[in-house]
Amino acid sequence: MTAPTPSPLDATTAPRAVIADDERLMREQLRARLTEVWPELQIVAEAKNGLEAVELVQQHRPDLVFLDIRMPGLTGVEAARQIAQLDIGDDEHLPEIVFITAYDEYAVQAFEQGVADYVLKPAERERLQLTVARIRSRLARRDSLDGADGADAAPQPPVQQLLHALSARLSPGHAPRYLDWIQATVGQSIQMIPVAEVLFFISDEKYTRVQTPTVEALIRKPIKELVDELDPALFWQIHRSTLVNVKCIAGISRDFRGRQIVAIKGHTEKLEVSRSYTHLFKGM
């Protein structure tokens, strides 16, 4: 039986976390250290593998999740990809991601860009204090800037770039091959559309619309699959149902509700940015 979905975090709610590590002693040690450095943090669930981690995040909707990079079932990176595609409301945020690793080699530059953080095994108090300070700052900034223009904050790259970089580090010699062409339905015909010409992708329950400056086409592949097949430096996810070509962004504005709206070069359609992706355009 699935537990009721908690309401989004507000200023009076203690932050909530899920810990995922296949080693029980490591989970216990991390929990103990977190109790020392962040006593108000609530550990709402623990997972023994990547599949459990995704299920528990979907069930509990925590504010952050600690993911061991190497776990059975799904690795921490694979679990993070699935978590990033969970179906949440537009007024909710995806959880902050903290990777747990025994190897400092996985602490790539993307960690320092604020997209995600990391904890080295065993969790040492000094490093964990730094991680906690960063996470607390991001949680506070995330909520305080909802509806604000965010002009004083720097834009951050999408989490997909971090996950692709980590996948490459975990599997040397298996660099991802991104799609160059999309086979799509245009009217009664099938056309091959160069990915570089696509302005944006928008999904509904059954189809994904492929929009170029001159063609509107349909494919059956959902956004959660496309996001792993397209170059994350070129296509940014700005909503659970929307990917946009960064080179085709004309500007960012706000509507009467304070939501970020993306204008597209050479096209009249406006694309809404959900809360989980507003960090992409801070300072823009």
Coordinates of C-alpha atoms in Angstrom, one line a residue:
M1 CA 0.0 0.0 0.0
T2 CA 1.4 3.4 -1.0
A3 CA 1.7 6.0 1.6
P4 CA 0.0 9.4 1.0
T5 CA 2.2 11.9 -0.8
P6 CA 3.6 14.4 1.7
S7 CA 2.9 18.1 1.0
P8 CA 5.7 20.1 -0.4
L9 CA 8.3 21.4 2.0
D10 CA 7.5 24.7 3.7
A11 CA 9.5 27.0 6.0
T12 CA 8.3 25.2 9.2
T13 CA 8.9 21.6 8.0
A14 CA 12.1 19.8 9.0
P15 CA 13.9 18.5 5.9
R16 CA 13.4 14.8 5.1
A17 CA 15.9 12.3 3.6
V18 CA 16.2 8.8 2.2
I19 CA 19.5 6.9 2.6
A20 CA 20.4 4.2 0.0
D21 CA 23.4 1.9 0.5
D22 CA 23.7 -1.8 0.1
E23 CA 26.0 -2.0 3.2
R24 CA 24.0 -1.9 6.4
L25 CA 27.0 -0.7 8.5
M26 CA 27.5 2.2 6.0
R27 CA 23.8 3.2 6.4
E28 CA 24.1 3.1 10.1
Q29 CA 27.3 5.1 10.1
L30 CA 25.9 7.8 7.8
R31 CA 22.7 8.0 9.9
A32 CA 24.8 8.5 13.1
R33 CA 27.0 11.1 11.5
L34 CA 24.0 13.0 10.1
T35 CA 22.4 13.0 13.6
E36 CA 25.5 14.7 14.9
V37 CA 25.9 17.4 12.2
W38 CA 22.3 17.9 11.2
P39 CA 20.0 16.9 14.1
E40 CA 16.8 18.3 12.7
L41 CA 17.1 16.2 9.5
Q42 CA 14.6 13.3 9.4
I43 CA 15.7 10.1 7.9
V44 CA 12.4 8.8 6.7
A45 CA 13.6 5.5 5.0
E46 CA 16.6 3.4 4.1
A47 CA 17.1 1.4 0.9
K48 CA 19.4 -1.6 0.3
N49 CA 19.6 -1.1 -3.4
G50 CA 18.9 1.3 -6.3
L51 CA 15.4 -0.1 -7.0
E52 CA 14.3 0.3 -3.4
A53 CA 15.8 3.8 -3.4
V54 CA 13.6 4.9 -6.4
E55 CA 10.5 3.4 -4.8
L56 CA 11.1 5.0 -1.4
V57 CA 11.7 8.4 -3.0
Q58 CA 8.5 8.1 -4.9
Q59 CA 6.7 7.1 -1.7
H60 CA 8.1 9.6 0.7
R61 CA 9.0 12.5 -1.5
P62 CA 12.0 13.5 0.6
D63 CA 13.9 16.8 0.2
L64 CA 17.2 14.9 -0.4
V65 CA 18.4 11.4 -1.1
F66 CA 21.8 9.9 -0.3
L67 CA 22.7 7.4 -3.0
D68 CA 25.6 5.0 -3.0
I69 CA 27.2 5.1 -6.4
R70 CA 27.7 1.3 -6.6
M71 CA 24.6 -0.7 -5.6
P72 CA 22.9 -3.8 -7.0
G73 CA 19.8 -3.6 -9.1
L74 CA 20.4 -0.1 -10.1
T75 CA 23.6 1.9 -9.5
G76 CA 23.3 5.2 -7.7
V77 CA 23.6 7.0 -11.0
E78 CA 20.9 4.9 -12.6
A79 CA 18.7 5.4 -9.6
A80 CA 19.3 9.2 -9.8
R81 CA 18.2 9.2 -13.5
Q82 CA 14.9 7.5 -12.6
I83 CA 14.4 9.8 -9.6
A84 CA 14.9 12.8 -11.9
Q85 CA 12.1 11.5 -14.1
L86 CA 9.5 10.9 -11.3
D87 CA 6.1 12.3 -12.0
I88 CA 5.8 15.1 -9.5
G89 CA 3.5 18.2 -9.4
D90 CA 4.6 21.4 -10.9
D91 CA 4.7 23.0 -7.5
E92 CA 7.0 20.3 -6.0
H93 CA 10.7 20.0 -6.2
L94 CA 12.8 16.9 -7.0
P95 CA 15.0 15.9 -4.1
E96 CA 18.6 17.1 -3.9
I97 CA 21.0 14.3 -4.7
V98 CA 24.0 13.4 -2.6
F99 CA 26.2 10.5 -3.9
I100 CA 28.0 8.2 -1.5
T101 CA 31.3 6.8 -2.9
A102 CA 34.4 5.1 -1.6
Y103 CA 36.5 6.5 -4.4
D104 CA 37.4 10.2 -4.6
E105 CA 37.9 9.8 -8.4
Y106 CA 34.1 10.1 -8.8
A107 CA 34.1 13.5 -7.1
V108 CA 34.1 15.1 -10.6
Q109 CA 34.0 18.8 -11.2
A110 CA 30.2 18.7 -11.6
F111 CA 29.9 18.1 -7.9
E112 CA 31.5 21.4 -7.2
Q113 CA 29.1 23.2 -9.5
G114 CA 26.3 22.6 -7.0
V115 CA 24.2 20.2 -9.1
A116 CA 24.8 17.4 -6.7
D117 CA 27.1 16.7 -3.8
Y118 CA 29.0 13.7 -2.5
V119 CA 30.1 12.0 0.7
L120 CA 33.2 9.8 0.9
K121 CA 33.1 6.5 2.7
P122 CA 33.5 6.3 5.6
A123 CA 31.5 9.5 6.2
E124 CA 33.9 11.8 8.1
R125 CA 32.5 14.6 10.2
E126 CA 34.4 17.5 8.5
R127 CA 33.5 16.6 4.9
L128 CA 29.9 15.8 5.9
Q129 CA 29.6 19.2 7.6
L130 CA 30.6 20.8 4.3
T131 CA 28.1 18.7 2.4
V132 CA 25.3 19.5 4.9
A133 CA 26.1 23.2 4.7
R134 CA 25.8 23.1 0.9
I135 CA 22.6 21.2 0.9
R136 CA 21.0 23.4 3.6
S137 CA 21.9 26.5 1.6
R138 CA 20.4 25.0 -1.6
L139 CA 17.2 24.0 0.2
A140 CA 16.8 27.5 1.7
R141 CA 17.7 29.2 -1.6
R142 CA 15.4 26.9 -3.6
D143 CA 12.4 27.8 -1.4
S144 CA 13.1 31.5 -0.9
L145 CA 13.6 32.1 -4.6
D146 CA 10.4 30.4 -5.8
G147 CA 8.6 33.2 -7.5
A148 CA 11.7 35.5 -7.3
D149 CA 13.8 36.6 -10.3
G150 CA 17.0 34.9 -9.0
A151 CA 19.1 37.6 -10.5
D152 CA 21.8 37.2 -7.8
A153 CA 22.3 33.5 -8.4
A154 CA 24.4 31.8 -11.1
P155 CA 22.8 29.5 -13.6
Q156 CA 23.6 25.8 -13.1
P157 CA 23.9 23.0 -15.6
P158 CA 21.2 20.4 -15.8
V159 CA 21.6 17.3 -13.6
Q160 CA 21.7 15.2 -16.8
Q161 CA 25.2 16.5 -17.5
L162 CA 26.4 15.3 -14.1
L163 CA 24.8 11.9 -14.5
H164 CA 26.2 11.4 -18.0
A165 CA 29.7 12.4 -16.8
L166 CA 29.5 10.0 -13.9
S167 CA 28.3 7.1 -16.1
A168 CA 31.3 7.7 -18.3
R169 CA 33.6 7.5 -15.3
L170 CA 31.9 4.4 -14.0
S171 CA 32.2 2.7 -17.5
P172 CA 35.3 3.8 -19.2
G173 CA 35.3 3.1 -22.9
H174 CA 31.5 3.3 -23.1
A175 CA 31.0 6.9 -23.9
P176 CA 27.3 7.6 -24.7
R177 CA 26.3 7.9 -28.3
Y178 CA 23.7 10.6 -28.7
L179 CA 20.9 10.7 -31.3
D180 CA 21.7 12.6 -34.5
W181 CA 18.4 11.9 -36.2
I182 CA 14.8 11.4 -35.1
Q183 CA 12.4 9.2 -37.1
A184 CA 9.0 10.9 -36.7
T185 CA 5.5 10.9 -38.1
V186 CA 4.6 14.0 -40.1
G187 CA 1.0 13.8 -41.3
Q188 CA 0.8 10.5 -43.1
S189 CA 4.5 10.1 -43.8
I190 CA 7.6 9.2 -41.8
Q191 CA 10.5 11.7 -41.9
M192 CA 14.1 11.7 -40.6
I193 CA 14.6 14.9 -38.7
P194 CA 18.1 16.1 -37.7
V195 CA 18.2 16.5 -34.0
A196 CA 20.2 19.7 -34.3
E197 CA 17.1 21.3 -36.0
V198 CA 14.7 20.4 -33.2
L199 CA 13.6 23.4 -31.2
F200 CA 11.9 21.4 -28.4
F201 CA 10.1 18.2 -27.5
I202 CA 6.8 18.2 -25.6
S203 CA 5.1 15.0 -24.3
D204 CA 1.6 14.1 -23.4
E205 CA 0.3 10.8 -22.2
K206 CA 0.8 9.0 -25.5
Y207 CA 3.0 11.0 -27.9
T208 CA 5.9 13.4 -27.9
R209 CA 5.8 16.4 -30.3
V210 CA 9.0 17.2 -32.2
Q211 CA 9.0 20.8 -33.2
T212 CA 11.4 22.3 -35.7
P213 CA 11.2 25.8 -37.3
T214 CA 9.2 24.3 -40.2
V215 CA 7.9 20.9 -39.1
E216 CA 5.7 19.6 -36.3
A217 CA 6.1 15.8 -36.0
L218 CA 5.1 13.1 -33.5
I219 CA 7.0 10.2 -31.9
R220 CA 6.0 7.6 -29.3
K221 CA 9.2 7.9 -27.3
P222 CA 8.6 9.6 -23.9
I223 CA 10.7 12.4 -22.4
K224 CA 12.2 10.1 -19.8
E225 CA 13.8 8.0 -22.5
L226 CA 14.8 10.9 -24.8
V227 CA 16.6 12.6 -21.9
D228 CA 19.1 9.8 -21.9
E229 CA 19.5 9.7 -25.7
L230 CA 20.1 13.4 -26.4
D231 CA 23.2 15.4 -25.7
P232 CA 22.5 17.0 -22.2
A233 CA 24.7 20.0 -23.2
L234 CA 22.3 20.7 -26.0
F235 CA 18.9 19.7 -24.7
W236 CA 17.8 20.8 -21.2
Q237 CA 14.9 19.3 -19.5
I238 CA 12.8 22.2 -18.1
H239 CA 9.6 20.3 -17.2
R240 CA 8.8 16.6 -16.7
S241 CA 7.2 16.8 -20.2
T242 CA 9.5 19.2 -22.0
L243 CA 13.1 19.3 -23.4
V244 CA 14.4 22.4 -25.1
N245 CA 17.3 23.1 -27.4
V246 CA 19.5 25.5 -25.5
K247 CA 20.7 27.1 -28.7
C248 CA 17.1 28.0 -29.6
I249 CA 16.3 29.8 -26.3
A250 CA 15.5 33.5 -27.1
G251 CA 14.9 34.6 -23.5
I252 CA 13.4 33.9 -20.1
S253 CA 10.5 35.8 -18.6
R254 CA 7.9 35.3 -15.8
D255 CA 4.1 35.1 -16.1
F256 CA 1.5 36.5 -13.7
R257 CA 2.0 33.5 -11.4
G258 CA 5.8 34.1 -11.2
R259 CA 6.6 31.0 -13.3
Q260 CA 9.6 31.1 -15.6
I261 CA 8.6 31.1 -19.3
V262 CA 11.0 30.2 -22.1
A263 CA 10.7 32.0 -25.4
I264 CA 11.9 30.2 -28.5
K265 CA 13.8 31.7 -31.4
G266 CA 11.6 31.8 -34.5
H267 CA 8.6 30.3 -32.8
T268 CA 5.6 31.7 -31.0
E269 CA 5.2 28.9 -28.5
K270 CA 6.1 29.7 -24.9
L271 CA 7.4 26.8 -22.7
E272 CA 6.9 26.7 -18.9
V273 CA 9.7 25.8 -16.5
S274 CA 8.6 23.7 -13.5
R275 CA 10.0 24.4 -10.1
S276 CA 12.5 21.5 -10.2
Y277 CA 14.3 23.1 -13.1
T278 CA 14.2 26.8 -12.2
H279 CA 17.9 26.6 -11.1
L280 CA 18.9 26.3 -14.8
F281 CA 18.1 29.9 -15.4
K282 CA 19.1 31.7 -12.2
G283 CA 20.9 34.8 -13.1
M284 CA 19.5 34.9 -16.6

